[in-house]
Each structure stands twice: as structure tokens, then as C-alpha cells.
Amino acid sequence: MNILFVRLSYIGDILHATAAARWLKEQYPNAILHWIVTPSMAELLEHNPYVDHIIPWERDEYEAHSKKLHLRTMWNMWWDLRKQLQHYHFDIAVDVQGRLITGLVLLASGAPIRLGLGGTKELNWLFTNYKSKDRSKHVIEQYLEVAQLLPRAINQSGIIDSDTVATSDQYLSVNETSDMTKPNESPNAMNQMDLFVTEEEQKQAQSEIADAFMEKGRPTIGIVLGSSWQTKSWPSEKWQQLIESMSYRSNFICFGGPKEEKDFSGLMQYVEKEGLPVYNKLGKTTLREMAALLKECDIVVSCDTGALHMAVALNIPVVALFGPTNPVEWGPLTGRYRVIQNRDMDCLGCRKRRCPKGKAYCMSGIDPIWVKENIIELLEVESSGAR
């Protein structure tokens, strides 16, 4: 049985979807799961034992042509994708993204069973023949609900030979205990995201950090600067206050991409001038290098951005700062974490990329003292050996 799993981008979204991919492989271990993904994100799926084959596809290029209505180029790209996917003879396609573009991927796959999210826009619903219903849950749970449509779809369609898949009785038996299939894991283990770092990558990160700081034996705090939306970001002066207030007892690694390297250049110049224990990795890591360094942190502080979800997937304690996005839907769901919001605001979770009030007070109003207190609490829990 060949399964095409569709979640093209981006960091957090792909990691949120790994739980559903793992569920499919655990229920149908003989199935071959192929994940189609934007090439720049493929690193996140490397060494994942639940993904048999990664299929890169230039989603961003397709959408760039779409915005300019380059219809002939769009058709040629889709037709080339169709020819590529037809080679695999997919039995099932699972779309947890719910966009028009992912619906077109389902169509290109030729799979007779096509699972997807309910209540989607952009005509995505036209391309799925089995849909989930509940969109009020955390996105990880939404994606799992899509995957869990598969046993019913197989039974109803009669397309796939029942000898090649679990029977409905087998499914019920496994599903009843699916969140406990791994010994000694917590009841919410089914919701755990997957991100795998190799031993070699980890050793390289350990060596790098050992050379980065003069003061050894201190807690290492990962600081994730910036976010894809300006409204989700915490101001530079707030990060500076946090670093200064804890520099006597902690070492810091600053993470971010080329955008953050530019936006927070003033902060990096300041901490270097003051001799603060900050290792600047802004714009200097691949996704896999960042994952290995994050895994060496004792705790990670971040706004709602990709590296936050990487840290959660790696089971690193996090302090997550949320404003225009809703942590009930997008925040940490497993592991040890604290979520901080500016509760003085009545517009939290607005999902606006530009603040109509002009200052994004939901984020700028988060006090560094609150963040420091939560860091200390989590570090004390870690040092006590509690899990």
C-alpha cells in the first residue's frame, strides 16, 4: 500500500503533521509512506523512521507563477508533477494542509482514496472524498483526525485488498491504545512531534558549544529571535533586558535566519560590546544544525515560530510567547512548557499580521520579568530531575 502524505510547508506546520504520519505507519507498518514537501523543508524529515521516501516539489515556485497568472507554466509544472507521482501508483493520499495547491497535488497523485480536512477554503474540498469534521482542536489533533479516517475509508471503498491492511477489529484494538504504544511514555505521546538528530550531528553541536562559552557548567538558554510575522515578534529591547537579567547565571545561544540577523544586528552588537555570554548563530545554521544545537539547550525561549516547534519536537523545555496566534491551537502540546500571554489585551489570537492598534501590545506588553520567572521555574524542575 502506497500512501502520499501532503504537507508542503513550513517548519512548524510540517512538525505538527509528523504525529499523523507516525500514526499511519504504526497502524499500517507494511505501507510505504511518501511525504511531498517544499525542498527547503526536506531536512526536517531526514532520518525520520516513519517517512519512507521524501518527494521534494517546488511549491513556492508554483505559487509565485500562480500570483502572476502564468497559466501555461502552472499547467506544465502540475503535469510534470502528475507524471512523477503516477509512477508510484498511490492507493491513498492524505492532505493535512487544506489549500487549493495541495488539492491539486491530490489530483496529480491519482490516488482513489483521498483524505483531507473539513471546512477548507480555496476549493480544496473538491479534491478529497473523506473529510474530518472538527477544526476546533489543536492542529496536531486535527491532522491526526484526518489520518484516522483511513480505516473507515478502506472498509467503505473496497479498493484496497483487505489482506494488505489492518482489519477494522485490528484497527480498534490498536487505536484504543495508540497513545501508549511506546513503553514508559506519557498518555499524550500520540501528539508528540518527531524530529530526529543523528549522533554525529549531536557530537558536532556539543563540541561547538563547548568552545563557545568561557563559563562552563551554567544552564544554556536558547533564544529564538523574531518570527515570520512582525506581530508575533518580541521587541529587541525586551530580549536585551532578559539576557542582561540572567547573564550572571546562564549562557545564551541566539537562533534565527538571515532576516533576524539583520533585524537584531543592534542587539548582537550590544551583547558583544558588553561581553555578555551570548553565542550568535543568527543566519549561520541549516535546519539540521539548528536542531542539534537546540537539543543541547536546557531551555528554549521563543515566540510562535518554527524553532519553537523544533524545540518541542526535541522534548526541550520551552517558554513560549504568544500574542496574535492562539496557543490552544498552535502552542506546545507535549513536554514541559510555559505559555506567556499579555492577558491585559482583549484581542489575543486575532491572527493579524499587522496590528490595527499600531504597536502589537499583545507582544510588547509581555514583561521580561514574567519570562525570567518562568525560565527559573522550569530550570528548577529540570535540576530536580522531575519530568
mmCIF file of C-alpha atoms in Angstrom:
data_model
loop_
_atom_site.group_PDB
_atom_site.id
_atom_site.type_symbol
_atom_site.label_atom_id
_atom_site.label_comp_id
_atom_site.label_asym_id
_atom_site.label_seq_id
_atom_site.Cartn_x
_atom_site.Cartn_y
_atom_site.Cartn_z
ATOM 1 C CA MET A 1 0.000 0.000 0.000
ATOM 2 C CA ASN A 2 1.454 3.344 -1.115
ATOM 3 C CA ILE A 3 0.496 6.469 0.825
ATOM 4 C CA LEU A 4 1.196 10.025 -0.308
ATOM 5 C CA PHE A 5 1.315 12.384 2.681
ATOM 6 C CA VAL A 6 0.869 16.050 1.783
ATOM 7 C CA ARG A 7 2.127 18.893 3.986
ATOM 8 C CA LEU A 8 4.311 21.110 1.837
ATOM 9 C CA SER A 9 5.469 23.781 4.308
ATOM 10 C CA TYR A 10 6.584 25.336 6.715
ATOM 11 C CA ILE A 11 8.686 24.371 9.768
ATOM 12 C CA GLY A 12 6.034 24.328 12.481
ATOM 13 C CA ASP A 13 3.321 23.002 10.172
ATOM 14 C CA ILE A 14 5.467 20.108 8.986
ATOM 15 C CA LEU A 15 6.456 19.173 12.526
ATOM 16 C CA HIS A 16 2.816 19.329 13.648
ATOM 17 C CA ALA A 17 1.999 16.842 10.879
ATOM 18 C CA THR A 18 4.662 14.294 11.885
ATOM 19 C CA ALA A 19 2.384 12.825 14.558
ATOM 20 C CA ALA A 20 -0.216 11.924 11.910
ATOM 21 C CA ALA A 21 2.442 10.380 9.653
ATOM 22 C CA ARG A 22 3.734 8.303 12.566
ATOM 23 C CA TRP A 23 0.201 7.160 13.398
ATOM 24 C CA LEU A 24 -0.299 5.926 9.828
ATOM 25 C CA LYS A 25 2.937 3.949 9.871
ATOM 26 C CA GLU A 26 2.188 2.450 13.275
ATOM 27 C CA GLN A 27 -1.265 1.325 12.153
ATOM 28 C CA TYR A 28 -0.070 0.107 8.748
ATOM 29 C CA PRO A 29 3.593 -0.859 9.165
ATOM 30 C CA ASN A 30 3.724 -2.536 5.744
ATOM 31 C CA ALA A 31 2.580 0.615 3.970
ATOM 32 C CA ILE A 32 5.126 2.816 2.208
ATOM 33 C CA LEU A 33 4.694 6.464 3.224
ATOM 34 C CA HIS A 34 5.924 9.119 0.804
ATOM 35 C CA TRP A 35 5.922 12.742 2.025
ATOM 36 C CA ILE A 36 5.786 15.542 -0.550
ATOM 37 C CA VAL A 37 7.356 18.727 0.781
ATOM 38 C CA THR A 38 8.905 22.034 -0.231
ATOM 39 C CA PRO A 39 12.622 21.304 -0.908
ATOM 40 C CA SER A 40 13.889 23.799 1.684
ATOM 41 C CA MET A 41 11.929 21.957 4.385
ATOM 42 C CA ALA A 42 13.016 18.412 3.458
ATOM 43 C CA GLU A 43 15.770 18.470 6.107
ATOM 44 C CA LEU A 44 13.124 18.265 8.817
ATOM 45 C CA LEU A 45 12.082 14.813 7.586
ATOM 46 C CA GLU A 46 15.543 13.315 7.196
ATOM 47 C CA HIS A 47 16.250 10.260 9.385
ATOM 48 C CA ASN A 48 12.563 10.021 10.307
ATOM 49 C CA PRO A 49 11.832 6.269 10.521
ATOM 50 C CA TYR A 50 8.142 6.862 9.782
ATOM 51 C CA VAL A 51 8.830 8.505 6.409
ATOM 52 C CA ASP A 52 9.983 6.049 3.759
ATOM 53 C CA HIS A 53 10.501 8.485 0.909
ATOM 54 C CA ILE A 54 10.743 12.293 0.670
ATOM 55 C CA ILE A 55 9.440 13.859 -2.559
ATOM 56 C CA PRO A 56 10.619 17.480 -2.985
ATOM 57 C CA TRP A 57 8.353 19.780 -5.003
ATOM 58 C CA GLU A 58 8.789 23.495 -5.699
ATOM 59 C CA ARG A 59 5.578 24.727 -4.099
ATOM 60 C CA ASP A 60 6.928 28.280 -3.725
ATOM 61 C CA GLU A 61 7.805 28.482 -7.403
ATOM 62 C CA TYR A 62 4.344 27.238 -8.378
ATOM 63 C CA GLU A 63 2.636 29.808 -6.145
ATOM 64 C CA ALA A 64 4.844 32.604 -7.497
ATOM 65 C CA HIS A 65 3.620 31.757 -11.002
ATOM 66 C CA SER A 66 0.068 31.491 -9.670
ATOM 67 C CA LYS A 67 0.158 35.058 -8.317
ATOM 68 C CA LYS A 68 1.241 36.302 -11.753
ATOM 69 C CA LEU A 69 -1.327 34.096 -13.545
ATOM 70 C CA HIS A 70 1.335 32.289 -15.567
ATOM 71 C CA LEU A 71 -1.205 29.637 -16.501
ATOM 72 C CA ARG A 72 0.904 27.750 -19.031
ATOM 73 C CA THR A 73 3.819 27.444 -16.594
ATOM 74 C CA MET A 74 1.448 26.358 -13.831
ATOM 75 C CA TRP A 75 -0.056 23.702 -16.096
ATOM 76 C CA ASN A 76 3.370 22.431 -17.127
ATOM 77 C CA MET A 77 4.536 22.215 -13.500
ATOM 78 C CA TRP A 78 1.385 20.370 -12.465
ATOM 79 C CA TRP A 79 1.585 17.998 -15.419
ATOM 80 C CA ASP A 80 5.231 17.209 -14.647
ATOM 81 C CA LEU A 81 4.244 16.531 -11.031
ATOM 82 C CA ARG A 82 1.432 14.267 -12.193
ATOM 83 C CA LYS A 83 3.803 12.228 -14.344
ATOM 84 C CA GLN A 84 6.233 11.947 -11.424
ATOM 85 C CA LEU A 85 3.580 10.855 -8.924
ATOM 86 C CA GLN A 86 1.813 8.445 -11.278
ATOM 87 C CA HIS A 87 4.978 6.354 -11.190
ATOM 88 C CA TYR A 88 4.284 5.426 -7.542
ATOM 89 C CA HIS A 89 0.722 4.119 -8.111
ATOM 90 C CA PHE A 90 -0.594 5.676 -4.901
ATOM 91 C CA ASP A 91 -3.505 3.944 -3.182
ATOM 92 C CA ILE A 92 -4.078 6.746 -0.661
ATOM 93 C CA ALA A 93 -3.320 10.466 -0.465
ATOM 94 C CA VAL A 94 -3.560 12.339 2.829
ATOM 95 C CA ASP A 95 -3.766 16.150 2.747
ATOM 96 C CA VAL A 96 -3.402 17.910 6.111
ATOM 97 C CA GLN A 97 -2.745 21.355 4.615
ATOM 98 C CA GLY A 98 -6.122 22.036 3.056
ATOM 99 C CA ARG A 99 -5.208 24.500 0.310
ATOM 100 C CA LEU A 100 -6.029 24.607 -3.380
ATOM 101 C CA ILE A 101 -2.425 23.798 -4.195
ATOM 102 C CA THR A 102 -2.462 20.667 -2.025
ATOM 103 C CA GLY A 103 -5.772 19.647 -3.559
ATOM 104 C CA LEU A 104 -4.076 19.808 -6.941
ATOM 105 C CA VAL A 105 -1.324 17.563 -5.563
ATOM 106 C CA LEU A 106 -4.008 15.057 -4.523
ATOM 107 C CA LEU A 107 -5.442 15.172 -8.027
ATOM 108 C CA ALA A 108 -1.983 14.653 -9.530
ATOM 109 C CA SER A 109 -1.389 11.630 -7.299
ATOM 110 C CA GLY A 110 -4.156 9.598 -8.903
ATOM 111 C CA ALA A 111 -4.944 8.014 -5.527
ATOM 112 C CA PRO A 112 -8.518 6.647 -5.337
ATOM 113 C CA ILE A 113 -8.724 7.344 -1.570
ATOM 114 C CA ARG A 114 -8.057 10.987 -0.706
ATOM 115 C CA LEU A 115 -8.308 12.159 2.901
ATOM 116 C CA GLY A 116 -8.414 15.791 3.991
ATOM 117 C CA LEU A 117 -9.558 18.442 6.423
ATOM 118 C CA GLY A 118 -13.171 19.508 6.582
ATOM 119 C CA GLY A 119 -14.218 23.140 6.264
ATOM 120 C CA THR A 120 -11.371 24.122 3.950
ATOM 121 C CA LYS A 121 -11.310 27.078 1.587
ATOM 122 C CA GLU A 122 -9.863 27.596 -1.904
ATOM 123 C CA LEU A 123 -11.956 24.696 -3.280
ATOM 124 C CA ASN A 124 -9.720 22.156 -1.548
ATOM 125 C CA TRP A 125 -12.823 20.162 -0.587
ATOM 126 C CA LEU A 126 -13.370 19.264 -4.241
ATOM 127 C CA PHE A 127 -10.294 17.040 -4.223
ATOM 128 C CA THR A 128 -10.974 14.910 -1.103
ATOM 129 C CA ASN A 129 -13.520 12.123 -0.758
ATOM 130 C CA TYR A 130 -13.139 11.629 3.018
ATOM 131 C CA LYS A 131 -13.038 14.659 5.308
ATOM 132 C CA SER A 132 -12.515 15.270 9.017
ATOM 133 C CA LYS A 133 -15.089 17.346 10.879
ATOM 134 C CA ASP A 134 -13.656 19.032 13.965
ATOM 135 C CA ARG A 135 -11.486 22.112 13.268
ATOM 136 C CA SER A 136 -11.646 23.427 16.844
ATOM 137 C CA LYS A 137 -8.821 21.284 18.230
ATOM 138 C CA HIS A 138 -5.068 21.771 18.289
ATOM 139 C CA VAL A 139 -3.646 21.398 14.781
ATOM 140 C CA ILE A 140 -1.800 18.211 15.740
ATOM 141 C CA GLU A 141 -5.110 16.646 16.792
ATOM 142 C CA GLN A 142 -6.777 17.949 13.614
ATOM 143 C CA TYR A 143 -4.120 16.268 11.491
ATOM 144 C CA LEU A 144 -4.454 13.036 13.463
ATOM 145 C CA GLU A 145 -8.203 13.054 12.826
ATOM 146 C CA VAL A 146 -7.527 13.173 9.087
ATOM 147 C CA ALA A 147 -5.188 10.177 9.339
ATOM 148 C CA GLN A 148 -7.730 8.282 11.425
ATOM 149 C CA LEU A 149 -10.240 8.463 8.567
ATOM 150 C CA LEU A 150 -8.213 5.833 6.751
ATOM 151 C CA PRO A 151 -9.600 2.593 8.271
ATOM 152 C CA ARG A 152 -13.182 3.634 7.509
ATOM 153 C CA ALA A 153 -12.195 4.789 4.026
ATOM 154 C CA ILE A 154 -10.574 1.442 3.284
ATOM 155 C CA ASN A 155 -13.562 -0.510 4.578
ATOM 156 C CA GLN A 156 -16.082 1.568 2.629
ATOM 157 C CA SER A 157 -14.190 1.850 -0.631
ATOM 158 C CA GLY A 158 -13.260 -1.792 -1.106
ATOM 159 C CA ILE A 159 -10.492 -0.546 -3.399
ATOM 160 C CA ILE A 160 -7.612 -1.960 -1.388
ATOM 161 C CA ASP A 161 -7.222 -5.670 -0.693
ATOM 162 C CA SER A 162 -8.144 -6.175 2.962
ATOM 163 C CA ASP A 163 -5.325 -8.703 3.335
ATOM 164 C CA THR A 164 -2.763 -5.925 2.916
ATOM 165 C CA VAL A 165 -4.079 -3.695 5.702
ATOM 166 C CA ALA A 166 -5.315 -3.965 9.266
ATOM 167 C CA THR A 167 -8.927 -5.108 9.657
ATOM 168 C CA SER A 168 -11.404 -2.877 11.449
ATOM 169 C CA ASP A 169 -11.094 -5.074 14.553
ATOM 170 C CA GLN A 170 -7.324 -4.741 14.460
ATOM 171 C CA TYR A 171 -7.682 -1.006 13.998
ATOM 172 C CA LEU A 172 -9.941 -0.621 17.009
ATOM 173 C CA SER A 173 -7.624 -2.677 19.146
ATOM 174 C CA VAL A 174 -4.593 -0.622 18.180
ATOM 175 C CA ASN A 175 -6.402 2.710 18.253
ATOM 176 C CA GLU A 176 -7.642 2.180 21.777
ATOM 177 C CA THR A 177 -4.052 2.029 22.993
ATOM 178 C CA SER A 178 -2.327 4.012 20.263
ATOM 179 C CA ASP A 179 -1.193 6.704 22.671
ATOM 180 C CA MET A 180 0.548 4.082 24.788
ATOM 181 C CA THR A 181 2.297 2.035 22.105
ATOM 182 C CA LYS A 182 5.742 3.084 23.307
ATOM 183 C CA PRO A 183 6.646 1.860 26.813
ATOM 184 C CA ASN A 184 7.006 4.380 29.645
ATOM 185 C CA GLU A 185 5.641 7.301 27.608
ATOM 186 C CA SER A 186 3.031 9.752 28.855
ATOM 187 C CA PRO A 187 -0.642 9.437 27.792
ATOM 188 C CA ASN A 188 -0.256 12.297 25.288
ATOM 189 C CA ALA A 189 2.579 10.541 23.439
ATOM 190 C CA MET A 190 0.399 10.194 20.327
ATOM 191 C CA ASN A 191 0.567 14.003 19.985
ATOM 192 C CA GLN A 192 4.364 14.124 20.158
ATOM 193 C CA MET A 193 6.033 15.677 17.116
ATOM 194 C CA ASP A 194 9.033 13.936 15.545
ATOM 195 C CA LEU A 195 12.412 15.454 14.719
ATOM 196 C CA PHE A 196 15.456 13.198 14.617
ATOM 197 C CA VAL A 197 19.081 14.266 15.080
ATOM 198 C CA THR A 198 21.939 11.902 14.301
ATOM 199 C CA GLU A 199 24.679 11.033 16.781
ATOM 200 C CA GLU A 200 27.265 12.694 14.555
ATOM 201 C CA GLU A 201 25.242 15.916 14.363
ATOM 202 C CA GLN A 202 24.835 15.914 18.134
ATOM 203 C CA LYS A 203 28.537 15.435 18.769
ATOM 204 C CA GLN A 204 29.316 18.359 16.471
ATOM 205 C CA ALA A 205 26.859 20.574 18.371
ATOM 206 C CA GLN A 206 28.331 19.554 21.724
ATOM 207 C CA SER A 207 31.828 20.364 20.537
ATOM 208 C CA GLU A 208 30.709 23.728 19.159
ATOM 209 C CA ILE A 209 29.017 24.754 22.390
ATOM 210 C CA ALA A 210 31.977 23.625 24.486
ATOM 211 C CA ASP A 211 34.152 26.059 22.529
ATOM 212 C CA ALA A 212 31.611 28.895 22.586
ATOM 213 C CA PHE A 213 31.471 29.759 26.292
ATOM 214 C CA MET A 214 34.164 30.545 28.833
ATOM 215 C CA GLU A 215 31.911 29.857 31.834
ATOM 216 C CA LYS A 216 31.207 26.136 31.958
ATOM 217 C CA GLY A 217 28.503 24.380 33.959
ATOM 218 C CA ARG A 218 25.893 27.087 33.504
ATOM 219 C CA PRO A 219 22.421 26.441 32.079
ATOM 220 C CA THR A 220 22.296 27.030 28.324
ATOM 221 C CA ILE A 221 19.256 29.037 27.251
ATOM 222 C CA GLY A 222 18.233 29.062 23.611
ATOM 223 C CA ILE A 223 16.819 32.412 22.477
ATOM 224 C CA VAL A 224 14.794 32.357 19.246
ATOM 225 C CA LEU A 225 14.639 35.911 17.927
ATOM 226 C CA GLY A 226 11.929 37.124 15.591
ATOM 227 C CA SER A 227 9.119 35.393 13.765
ATOM 228 C CA SER A 228 7.634 35.179 10.289
ATOM 229 C CA TRP A 229 5.050 37.808 11.299
ATOM 230 C CA GLN A 230 6.113 41.113 12.790
ATOM 231 C CA THR A 231 3.101 40.970 15.116
ATOM 232 C CA LYS A 232 4.333 37.673 16.615
ATOM 233 C CA SER A 233 7.774 39.066 17.484
ATOM 234 C CA TRP A 234 9.000 40.271 20.882
ATOM 235 C CA PRO A 235 10.829 43.637 20.745
ATOM 236 C CA SER A 236 14.622 43.682 20.756
ATOM 237 C CA GLU A 237 14.807 45.746 23.954
ATOM 238 C CA LYS A 238 12.787 43.073 25.778
ATOM 239 C CA TRP A 239 15.230 40.363 24.726
ATOM 240 C CA GLN A 240 18.083 42.600 25.860
ATOM 241 C CA GLN A 241 16.517 43.051 29.292
ATOM 242 C CA LEU A 242 16.022 39.293 29.645
ATOM 243 C CA ILE A 243 19.599 38.474 28.639
ATOM 244 C CA GLU A 244 21.065 41.134 30.928
ATOM 245 C CA SER A 245 18.973 39.989 33.885
ATOM 246 C CA MET A 246 20.167 36.376 33.575
ATOM 247 C CA SER A 247 23.692 36.809 32.227
ATOM 248 C CA TYR A 248 25.195 36.270 35.683
ATOM 249 C CA ARG A 249 23.949 32.683 35.797
ATOM 250 C CA SER A 250 23.282 31.489 32.222
ATOM 251 C CA ASN A 251 24.782 31.139 28.760
ATOM 252 C CA PHE A 252 22.697 32.046 25.713
ATOM 253 C CA ILE A 253 22.513 30.835 22.119
ATOM 254 C CA CYS A 254 20.617 33.143 19.755
ATOM 255 C CA PHE A 255 18.813 31.451 16.855
ATOM 256 C CA GLY A 256 17.227 32.913 13.748
ATOM 257 C CA GLY A 257 17.562 33.225 10.000
ATOM 258 C CA PRO A 258 19.040 35.887 7.713
ATOM 259 C CA LYS A 259 16.073 38.188 8.440
ATOM 260 C CA GLU A 260 16.743 38.044 12.189
ATOM 261 C CA GLU A 261 20.474 38.527 11.567
ATOM 262 C CA LYS A 262 19.583 41.898 10.028
ATOM 263 C CA ASP A 263 16.723 42.870 12.345
ATOM 264 C CA PHE A 264 18.622 42.112 15.560
ATOM 265 C CA SER A 265 22.083 43.287 14.500
ATOM 266 C CA GLY A 266 21.902 46.100 17.064
ATOM 267 C CA LEU A 267 21.209 43.660 19.880
ATOM 268 C CA MET A 268 24.081 41.419 18.818
ATOM 269 C CA GLN A 269 26.448 44.377 18.686
ATOM 270 C CA TYR A 270 25.343 45.409 22.163
ATOM 271 C CA VAL A 271 25.830 41.989 23.798
ATOM 272 C CA GLU A 272 29.243 41.658 22.157
ATOM 273 C CA LYS A 273 30.293 45.111 23.353
ATOM 274 C CA GLU A 274 29.134 44.330 26.910
ATOM 275 C CA GLY A 275 30.821 40.933 26.905
ATOM 276 C CA LEU A 276 27.591 39.068 27.675
ATOM 277 C CA PRO A 277 27.666 35.250 27.328
ATOM 278 C CA VAL A 278 25.799 35.084 24.031
ATOM 279 C CA TYR A 279 26.647 32.760 21.139
ATOM 280 C CA ASN A 280 25.303 34.380 17.969
ATOM 281 C CA LYS A 281 24.002 31.826 15.450
ATOM 282 C CA LEU A 282 21.674 34.190 13.574
ATOM 283 C CA GLY A 283 21.717 33.264 9.895
ATOM 284 C CA LYS A 284 24.511 30.758 10.491
ATOM 285 C CA THR A 285 22.797 27.354 10.663
ATOM 286 C CA THR A 286 20.956 24.901 8.492
ATOM 287 C CA LEU A 287 17.752 23.466 9.920
ATOM 288 C CA ARG A 288 19.570 20.322 10.989
ATOM 289 C CA GLU A 289 22.410 22.247 12.613
ATOM 290 C CA MET A 290 19.869 24.342 14.464
ATOM 291 C CA ALA A 291 18.081 21.193 15.651
ATOM 292 C CA ALA A 292 21.305 19.738 17.066
ATOM 293 C CA LEU A 293 22.135 22.997 18.872
ATOM 294 C CA LEU A 294 18.590 23.325 20.216
ATOM 295 C CA LYS A 295 18.879 19.829 21.635
ATOM 296 C CA GLU A 296 21.872 20.965 23.693
ATOM 297 C CA CYS A 297 19.882 23.756 25.349
ATOM 298 C CA ASP A 298 18.489 23.329 28.842
ATOM 299 C CA ILE A 299 15.540 25.528 27.922
ATOM 300 C CA VAL A 300 14.361 27.492 24.867
ATOM 301 C CA VAL A 301 12.530 30.841 24.869
ATOM 302 C CA SER A 302 10.660 31.691 21.694
ATOM 303 C CA CYS A 303 7.718 33.413 20.087
ATOM 304 C CA ASP A 304 5.384 31.393 17.861
ATOM 305 C CA THR A 305 7.849 30.447 15.153
ATOM 306 C CA GLY A 306 9.427 27.357 13.615
ATOM 307 C CA ALA A 307 12.283 26.896 16.070
ATOM 308 C CA LEU A 308 9.807 26.822 18.967
ATOM 309 C CA HIS A 309 8.161 23.750 17.477
ATOM 310 C CA MET A 310 11.561 22.212 16.746
ATOM 311 C CA ALA A 311 12.436 22.517 20.443
ATOM 312 C CA VAL A 312 9.116 20.947 21.479
ATOM 313 C CA ALA A 313 9.651 18.108 18.998
ATOM 314 C CA LEU A 314 13.087 17.534 20.549
ATOM 315 C CA ASN A 315 11.470 17.441 24.022
ATOM 316 C CA ILE A 316 13.348 20.527 25.239
ATOM 317 C CA PRO A 317 11.544 22.635 27.890
ATOM 318 C CA VAL A 318 10.210 25.852 26.349
ATOM 319 C CA VAL A 319 8.848 29.220 27.385
ATOM 320 C CA ALA A 320 6.553 30.272 24.547
ATOM 321 C CA LEU A 321 5.415 33.870 23.998
ATOM 322 C CA PHE A 322 2.056 34.183 22.216
ATOM 323 C CA GLY A 323 0.037 37.147 21.001
ATOM 324 C CA PRO A 324 -1.859 37.173 17.680
ATOM 325 C CA THR A 325 -1.929 33.376 17.416
ATOM 326 C CA ASN A 326 -3.845 31.085 19.737
ATOM 327 C CA PRO A 327 -1.692 28.687 21.820
ATOM 328 C CA VAL A 328 -4.689 26.369 22.234
ATOM 329 C CA GLU A 329 -4.436 25.700 18.509
ATOM 330 C CA TRP A 330 -0.751 26.322 17.759
ATOM 331 C CA GLY A 331 1.116 26.178 21.067
ATOM 332 C CA PRO A 332 3.086 23.389 22.738
ATOM 333 C CA LEU A 333 1.025 20.269 23.383
ATOM 334 C CA THR A 334 3.575 17.874 24.855
ATOM 335 C CA GLY A 335 6.618 18.004 27.119
ATOM 336 C CA ARG A 336 7.480 20.685 29.671
ATOM 337 C CA TYR A 337 6.439 24.191 28.744
ATOM 338 C CA ARG A 338 5.087 27.529 29.883
ATOM 339 C CA VAL A 339 2.939 29.762 27.661
ATOM 340 C CA ILE A 340 3.016 33.505 28.365
ATOM 341 C CA GLN A 341 0.469 35.989 27.045
ATOM 342 C CA ASN A 342 -0.336 39.603 27.807
ATOM 343 C CA ARG A 343 -3.714 38.987 29.415
ATOM 344 C CA ASP A 344 -4.469 42.718 29.536
ATOM 345 C CA MET A 345 -5.364 42.545 25.849
ATOM 346 C CA ASP A 346 -8.846 41.584 24.687
ATOM 347 C CA CYS A 347 -7.744 40.903 21.107
ATOM 348 C CA LEU A 348 -5.420 37.943 21.696
ATOM 349 C CA GLY A 349 -5.476 35.406 18.900
ATOM 350 C CA CYS A 350 -6.562 37.923 16.266
ATOM 351 C CA ARG A 351 -4.293 36.266 13.627
ATOM 352 C CA LYS A 352 -3.470 39.652 12.095
ATOM 353 C CA ARG A 353 -0.070 40.201 10.520
ATOM 354 C CA ARG A 354 -0.416 43.944 11.009
ATOM 355 C CA CYS A 355 -1.641 45.288 14.316
ATOM 356 C CA PRO A 356 -4.581 47.702 13.837
ATOM 357 C CA LYS A 357 -3.552 49.351 17.116
ATOM 358 C CA GLY A 358 -0.108 50.023 15.682
ATOM 359 C CA LYS A 359 2.117 48.707 18.459
ATOM 360 C CA ALA A 360 1.342 44.980 18.808
ATOM 361 C CA TYR A 361 0.854 45.476 22.543
ATOM 362 C CA CYS A 362 -0.051 41.801 22.916
ATOM 363 C CA MET A 363 3.661 41.038 22.448
ATOM 364 C CA SER A 364 5.394 44.242 23.568
ATOM 365 C CA GLY A 365 3.342 44.125 26.771
ATOM 366 C CA ILE A 366 4.921 40.824 27.836
ATOM 367 C CA ASP A 367 7.237 41.694 30.723
ATOM 368 C CA PRO A 368 10.757 40.180 30.704
ATOM 369 C CA ILE A 369 10.299 39.554 34.435
ATOM 370 C CA TRP A 370 7.463 37.136 33.659
ATOM 371 C CA VAL A 371 9.690 35.318 31.197
ATOM 372 C CA LYS A 372 12.592 35.170 33.655
ATOM 373 C CA GLU A 373 10.373 33.760 36.409
ATOM 374 C CA ASN A 374 9.107 31.009 34.131
ATOM 375 C CA ILE A 375 12.633 30.167 32.961
ATOM 376 C CA ILE A 376 13.791 29.826 36.557
ATOM 377 C CA GLU A 377 10.804 27.640 37.449
ATOM 378 C CA LEU A 378 11.476 25.276 34.542
ATOM 379 C CA LEU A 379 15.218 25.167 35.262
ATOM 380 C CA GLU A 380 14.476 24.257 38.882
ATOM 381 C CA VAL A 381 12.203 21.456 37.734
ATOM 382 C CA GLU A 382 14.944 20.207 35.401
ATOM 383 C CA SER A 383 17.663 20.367 38.075
ATOM 384 C CA SER A 384 15.448 18.445 40.487
ATOM 385 C CA GLY A 385 15.185 15.641 37.948
ATOM 386 C CA ALA A 386 11.409 15.955 37.616
ATOM 387 C CA ARG A 387 9.786 15.188 34.303
#
